[in-house]
Coordinates of C-alpha atoms in Angstrom, one line a residue:
M1 CA -30.5 279.7 1.0
S2 CA -33.4 282.1 1.0
F3 CA -33.9 285.5 -0.7
I4 CA -36.5 288.2 -1.4
P5 CA -36.5 289.5 -4.9
R6 CA -35.7 293.2 -5.0
W7 CA -38.8 293.9 -7.1
S8 CA -41.0 292.4 -4.3
L9 CA -39.6 294.3 -1.3
S10 CA -42.7 296.5 -1.4
V11 CA -44.9 293.5 -1.1
M12 CA -46.0 292.5 2.3
E13 CA -44.7 289.1 3.6
D14 CA -48.2 287.6 3.6
N15 CA -48.7 288.8 0.0
K16 CA -45.9 287.2 -2.0
P17 CA -45.4 287.8 -5.7
W18 CA -47.3 285.5 -7.9
A19 CA -45.6 282.9 -10.1
L20 CA -47.2 281.0 -13.0
I21 CA -46.2 277.3 -13.3
S22 CA -47.3 274.5 -15.6
E23 CA -48.9 272.1 -13.0
V24 CA -48.2 270.1 -9.9
G25 CA -48.1 266.4 -10.6
E26 CA -46.4 263.8 -12.7
Q27 CA -46.4 266.0 -15.9
G28 CA -45.1 269.1 -14.0
Y29 CA -43.6 269.9 -10.7
L30 CA -43.6 267.2 -8.1
E31 CA -45.5 268.0 -4.9
E32 CA -42.4 267.3 -2.9
V33 CA -40.5 270.2 -4.4
T34 CA -43.1 272.9 -4.6
D35 CA -42.2 274.0 -1.1
I36 CA -39.1 275.7 -2.6
M37 CA -41.3 278.0 -4.8
K38 CA -43.9 278.5 -2.1
Q39 CA -41.3 280.0 0.2
H40 CA -41.0 283.0 -2.1
F41 CA -44.1 283.0 -4.4
K42 CA -47.8 282.4 -4.5
I43 CA -47.9 279.8 -7.3
I44 CA -50.8 279.4 -9.7
C45 CA -51.0 276.5 -12.2
H46 CA -51.6 277.3 -15.9
K47 CA -55.0 275.5 -15.9
E48 CA -56.3 277.6 -13.0
F49 CA -54.9 280.7 -14.7
L50 CA -56.8 280.0 -17.9
Q51 CA -60.1 280.0 -16.0
N52 CA -59.8 283.7 -15.4
P53 CA -56.7 285.3 -17.1
Q54 CA -58.1 288.8 -16.7
L55 CA -58.1 288.4 -13.0
H56 CA -54.9 286.6 -12.5
G57 CA -52.7 288.0 -15.3
P58 CA -51.8 291.4 -13.7
K59 CA -50.7 289.7 -10.5
I60 CA -48.1 287.4 -12.1
Q61 CA -44.5 288.6 -11.9
A62 CA -42.6 285.4 -12.6
M63 CA -43.1 282.4 -14.9
F64 CA -41.4 279.0 -14.3
V65 CA -41.0 277.0 -17.4
W66 CA -40.5 273.2 -17.0
N67 CA -40.2 270.9 -20.0
A68 CA -41.2 273.9 -22.2
C69 CA -44.5 274.4 -20.3
P70 CA -46.2 276.7 -20.0
S71 CA -45.3 277.8 -23.5
A72 CA -44.0 281.4 -23.5
E73 CA -46.1 282.4 -26.5
P74 CA -47.1 286.0 -27.3
S75 CA -50.7 285.2 -26.6
L76 CA -49.8 284.2 -23.0
L77 CA -47.1 286.9 -22.4
S78 CA -49.5 289.6 -23.6
S79 CA -51.8 288.7 -20.7
L80 CA -49.1 289.1 -18.1
P81 CA -48.5 292.9 -18.0
S82 CA -46.5 292.7 -14.7
L83 CA -44.2 289.8 -15.7
K84 CA -40.6 290.4 -14.7
V85 CA -38.8 287.2 -15.5
V86 CA -39.2 283.9 -17.3
A87 CA -37.2 281.2 -15.4
N88 CA -36.4 278.1 -17.5
G89 CA -35.7 274.8 -15.7
G90 CA -32.7 273.5 -17.7
V91 CA -29.9 274.7 -19.9
G92 CA -31.5 274.8 -23.3
I93 CA -33.6 277.8 -24.2
D94 CA -34.2 277.0 -27.9
H95 CA -38.0 276.8 -27.1
L96 CA -38.0 280.4 -25.9
D97 CA -38.1 283.4 -28.3
V98 CA -35.5 285.3 -26.2
P99 CA -35.3 288.4 -28.3
Y100 CA -39.1 288.8 -28.2
I101 CA -39.3 288.1 -24.5
T102 CA -36.6 290.6 -23.7
S103 CA -38.2 293.2 -25.9
L104 CA -41.1 293.2 -23.5
G105 CA -38.7 294.2 -20.7
V106 CA -38.8 290.6 -19.3
K107 CA -35.6 288.8 -18.3
V108 CA -34.8 285.2 -19.1
T109 CA -32.9 282.9 -16.7
N110 CA -31.9 279.2 -16.9
T111 CA -29.9 276.7 -14.9
P112 CA -26.6 275.8 -16.6
G113 CA -24.7 273.1 -14.9
V114 CA -27.4 271.6 -12.7
V115 CA -28.1 268.6 -15.0
S116 CA -24.7 268.2 -16.6
D117 CA -23.7 265.1 -14.6
A118 CA -27.1 263.6 -14.8
T119 CA -27.2 264.1 -18.6
A120 CA -23.7 262.7 -19.0
D121 CA -24.7 259.6 -17.0
L122 CA -27.7 259.1 -19.2
A123 CA -25.5 259.5 -22.3
M124 CA -23.2 256.7 -21.2
G125 CA -26.2 254.6 -20.1
L126 CA -27.6 254.9 -23.7
L127 CA -24.3 254.0 -25.2
L128 CA -23.9 250.9 -22.9
A129 CA -27.5 249.8 -23.4
S130 CA -27.1 249.8 -27.1
A131 CA -23.6 248.3 -27.2
R132 CA -24.3 245.5 -24.8
K133 CA -28.0 245.0 -25.9
I134 CA -29.2 245.5 -22.4
V135 CA -32.7 246.4 -23.4
E136 CA -33.0 243.3 -25.7
G137 CA -31.7 241.2 -22.8
H138 CA -34.3 242.5 -20.5
Q139 CA -37.1 241.9 -23.0
I140 CA -35.9 238.3 -23.6
A141 CA -35.5 237.7 -19.8
V142 CA -39.1 238.7 -19.1
D143 CA -40.6 237.0 -22.1
P144 CA -42.6 234.0 -20.9
K145 CA -41.8 232.2 -24.2
T146 CA -38.0 232.4 -23.7
T147 CA -36.3 229.0 -23.5
H148 CA -32.9 229.9 -25.0
I149 CA -30.5 232.8 -24.7
P150 CA -28.8 233.9 -27.9
E151 CA -25.0 234.3 -27.6
S152 CA -25.2 237.4 -29.8
L153 CA -26.7 239.3 -26.9
M154 CA -23.1 240.0 -25.8
G155 CA -23.2 242.9 -28.2
I156 CA -20.1 244.9 -29.0
E157 CA -17.1 246.0 -27.0
V158 CA -17.1 249.4 -25.3
T159 CA -13.7 249.3 -23.6
G160 CA -11.0 250.5 -26.0
S161 CA -13.4 251.8 -28.6
T162 CA -13.4 255.3 -30.0
L163 CA -16.0 257.8 -28.8
G164 CA -16.5 260.9 -30.9
I165 CA -18.2 263.8 -29.1
I166 CA -19.8 266.6 -31.2
G167 CA -20.3 269.5 -28.8
M168 CA -17.6 269.7 -26.1
G169 CA -19.3 272.0 -23.7
H170 CA -20.1 271.4 -20.1
I171 CA -22.0 268.2 -20.8
G172 CA -19.6 267.0 -23.5
C173 CA -16.7 267.3 -21.1
R174 CA -18.5 265.2 -18.5
I175 CA -19.2 262.6 -21.1
A176 CA -15.5 262.5 -22.0
Q177 CA -14.6 261.9 -18.4
R178 CA -16.9 258.9 -18.3
G179 CA -15.6 257.6 -21.6
K180 CA -12.1 257.8 -20.2
G181 CA -13.2 255.5 -17.4
F182 CA -13.9 252.9 -20.0
D183 CA -10.5 253.4 -21.6
M184 CA -12.2 254.8 -24.7
K185 CA -10.2 256.9 -27.2
I186 CA -11.8 260.4 -27.1
L187 CA -12.3 262.5 -30.2
Y188 CA -14.2 265.8 -30.2
H189 CA -15.5 268.5 -32.5
N190 CA -16.4 271.9 -31.2
R191 CA -16.8 275.4 -32.4
T192 CA -13.7 276.4 -30.4
R193 CA -11.0 274.1 -29.3
R194 CA -10.7 273.4 -25.6
S195 CA -7.6 274.2 -23.7
V196 CA -4.6 271.9 -23.7
E197 CA -5.3 271.2 -20.0
D198 CA -8.9 270.2 -20.8
E199 CA -7.8 267.9 -23.6
Q200 CA -5.1 266.2 -21.5
A201 CA -7.5 265.7 -18.5
V202 CA -9.5 263.2 -20.6
G203 CA -7.0 262.3 -23.3
A204 CA -9.2 264.0 -26.0
R205 CA -8.1 264.8 -29.5
F206 CA -9.6 267.7 -31.4
C207 CA -11.1 267.2 -34.8
E208 CA -11.3 270.5 -36.6
N209 CA -13.3 268.8 -39.4
M210 CA -16.4 267.0 -38.1
D211 CA -16.2 264.5 -41.1
D212 CA -12.9 263.1 -39.6
L213 CA -14.7 262.4 -36.3
L214 CA -17.6 260.7 -38.1
R215 CA -15.3 258.4 -40.1
D216 CA -13.1 257.3 -37.1
S217 CA -15.7 256.9 -34.3
D218 CA -17.3 253.7 -33.1
F219 CA -19.8 255.8 -31.1
V220 CA -20.9 259.3 -32.2
M221 CA -22.3 261.3 -29.3
L222 CA -24.3 264.5 -30.0
A223 CA -24.1 267.0 -27.2
V224 CA -24.8 270.3 -29.0
N225 CA -27.3 273.1 -28.3
L226 CA -30.1 273.4 -30.9
S227 CA -29.5 276.5 -33.1
P228 CA -30.1 277.3 -36.7
E229 CA -26.5 276.0 -37.3
T230 CA -27.1 272.7 -35.6
K231 CA -30.6 271.9 -36.9
G232 CA -30.3 268.9 -39.2
L233 CA -26.6 268.7 -38.4
I234 CA -26.7 264.9 -38.9
S235 CA -28.4 263.9 -42.1
H236 CA -27.8 261.5 -45.1
R237 CA -24.3 262.7 -45.9
E238 CA -23.0 262.6 -42.3
L239 CA -24.6 259.1 -41.6
A240 CA -22.9 257.8 -44.8
L241 CA -19.5 258.8 -43.4
M242 CA -19.9 256.8 -40.3
K243 CA -18.7 253.2 -39.9
P244 CA -21.3 250.5 -40.6
T245 CA -20.5 249.2 -37.1
A246 CA -21.0 252.7 -35.5
T247 CA -23.7 253.8 -33.1
L248 CA -25.3 257.3 -33.0
V249 CA -26.2 258.6 -29.5
N250 CA -28.3 261.8 -29.3
I251 CA -28.7 263.5 -26.0
S252 CA -29.0 267.0 -27.4
R253 CA -32.3 267.8 -29.3
G254 CA -34.3 265.8 -31.7
L255 CA -34.1 268.4 -34.5
V256 CA -30.3 268.0 -34.6
V257 CA -30.8 264.8 -36.5
D258 CA -32.7 264.3 -39.7
Q259 CA -35.0 261.5 -38.5
D260 CA -36.0 260.3 -42.0
A261 CA -32.3 260.0 -42.9
L262 CA -31.7 258.1 -39.6
V263 CA -34.5 255.7 -40.3
E264 CA -33.2 255.0 -43.8
A265 CA -29.6 254.5 -42.4
L266 CA -30.9 252.0 -39.9
K267 CA -33.0 250.1 -42.4
S268 CA -30.1 249.9 -44.9
G269 CA -27.4 249.0 -42.4
T270 CA -25.5 252.2 -43.0
I271 CA -24.9 252.4 -39.3
R272 CA -25.3 249.7 -36.6
A273 CA -27.7 251.4 -34.2
A274 CA -29.0 254.6 -32.7
A275 CA -29.6 255.3 -29.0
L276 CA -31.9 258.4 -28.6
D277 CA -32.8 260.4 -25.5
V278 CA -34.6 262.9 -27.8
T279 CA -36.8 262.8 -30.9
H280 CA -39.0 265.3 -32.7
P281 CA -41.7 265.3 -31.7
E282 CA -41.6 263.7 -28.3
P283 CA -42.9 261.1 -28.0
L284 CA -42.9 259.9 -31.6
P285 CA -46.3 259.1 -33.1
R286 CA -46.6 255.3 -33.0
Q287 CA -47.3 255.2 -36.8
Q288 CA -43.9 256.8 -37.4
M289 CA -42.1 253.9 -35.7
T290 CA -41.2 252.4 -39.1
V291 CA -38.1 250.6 -37.9
H292 CA -38.3 247.9 -35.3
L293 CA -37.1 249.9 -32.3
H294 CA -36.8 248.6 -28.8
Q295 CA -37.7 251.5 -26.4
S296 CA -36.8 251.1 -22.8
P297 CA -35.6 253.8 -22.3
C298 CA -33.8 254.2 -25.7
P299 CA -34.5 253.1 -29.2
C300 CA -31.7 250.5 -30.0
P301 CA -32.6 249.1 -33.4
C302 CA -31.2 245.6 -33.6
P303 CA -32.9 242.6 -35.1
R304 CA -33.6 239.8 -32.6
P305 CA -31.3 236.9 -33.3
K306 CA -32.5 233.4 -33.7
P307 CA -32.5 231.6 -30.3
R308 CA -30.0 228.9 -29.7
P309 CA -29.4 226.6 -26.8
I310 CA -27.6 227.9 -23.7
P311 CA -24.3 226.1 -23.0
H312 CA -23.6 225.7 -19.4
S313 CA -20.8 228.3 -19.3
P314 CA -20.4 231.1 -16.7
D315 CA -18.7 233.2 -19.4
L316 CA -21.8 233.8 -21.5
L317 CA -23.9 236.8 -21.0
T318 CA -27.3 236.2 -19.4
P319 CA -30.1 238.8 -19.8
L320 CA -30.5 241.5 -17.2
M321 CA -33.9 241.9 -15.6
I322 CA -34.5 245.5 -14.8
C323 CA -36.8 246.2 -11.8
H324 CA -37.4 249.5 -10.0
S325 CA -39.2 250.5 -6.9
A326 CA -40.2 254.1 -6.0
H327 CA -37.9 256.0 -3.7
P328 CA -38.3 259.6 -2.4
E329 CA -34.7 260.5 -3.3
D330 CA -35.0 259.3 -7.0
L331 CA -33.0 261.5 -9.4
H332 CA -36.0 263.4 -10.8
V333 CA -36.9 264.6 -7.3
I334 CA -33.3 265.7 -6.5
L335 CA -32.9 267.4 -9.8
Q336 CA -36.2 269.3 -9.6
R337 CA -35.1 270.6 -6.1
E338 CA -31.7 271.7 -7.4
V339 CA -33.2 273.3 -10.5
L340 CA -35.8 275.2 -8.6
S341 CA -33.3 276.4 -6.0
Q342 CA -31.0 277.7 -8.7
L343 CA -33.9 279.3 -10.6
C344 CA -35.0 281.2 -7.4
L345 CA -31.5 282.4 -6.9
S346 CA -31.3 283.5 -10.6
I347 CA -34.5 285.4 -10.3
S348 CA -33.0 287.3 -7.4
A349 CA -29.8 288.0 -9.4
V350 CA -31.6 289.5 -12.4
S351 CA -34.3 291.4 -10.6

């Protein structure tokens, strides 16, 4: 679907409005998806912009933010006098000072819903990787010194366990759907209770008090937006309420968890494990990795058990070897296309 922003109708077709982006490449927008932006904008990368901001600044009317880059700081925004919209690729806008941006007469858009399923898939992947020690199994499988497979690599049961979801929004509901597929008991805590229909669809039970959810859950899943209310939501007290066999899974924002408290809880055995899609900062400085964390793709802190001989039994778990080959329709390509398509539509809607 194509469009022409209303604020660019006076611009000749061969003189498209300018848009500032982070970069094209592995750390920014993939070359394969930039055609979506180029249909509607003349794009300029941040590095090129910085070479002559006085020349390029007045031409830029849109800024695409991907993975918080380019950073919408006052120093940059002040050099963009013609800016009309800041378009954020993703749902969370906690990295944007929205009141300040809008005070400049600039509108802010995002892409709610585009990555909900992908995020929910990753959440369950982290949960399963931690529970069934998939990362450890892979590491042992590819270790040239491996001669025995520890039976303890079976991990813990997921089916029939209790999943507590903190933040039952768009993504939280998708996670609950996947949890139901594993016959998990679903608890949730949210600012507002979901409808009876929503609860019945996934068999979820509302916990008005988050402490009750923490005490009763085998897996605690964080799916909240970062806000002043949720910063440090999980700290020493909350971790102490969890079962010693419980796992914390965080797919929200790193600052939602007090990382020092989490490290202490893992060291002391207060909780069994943590599976993290997010940290603060990202990535963590290597010197801060004070707990033996296995990272591929999530930290799942579990001590490696002593090897023991492998009985010849088909019932025992054998390690999973994880191998990937590049594919043009990998999820990161698909998602960037979907996000950029929605961002372009959102720019048209707010202009």
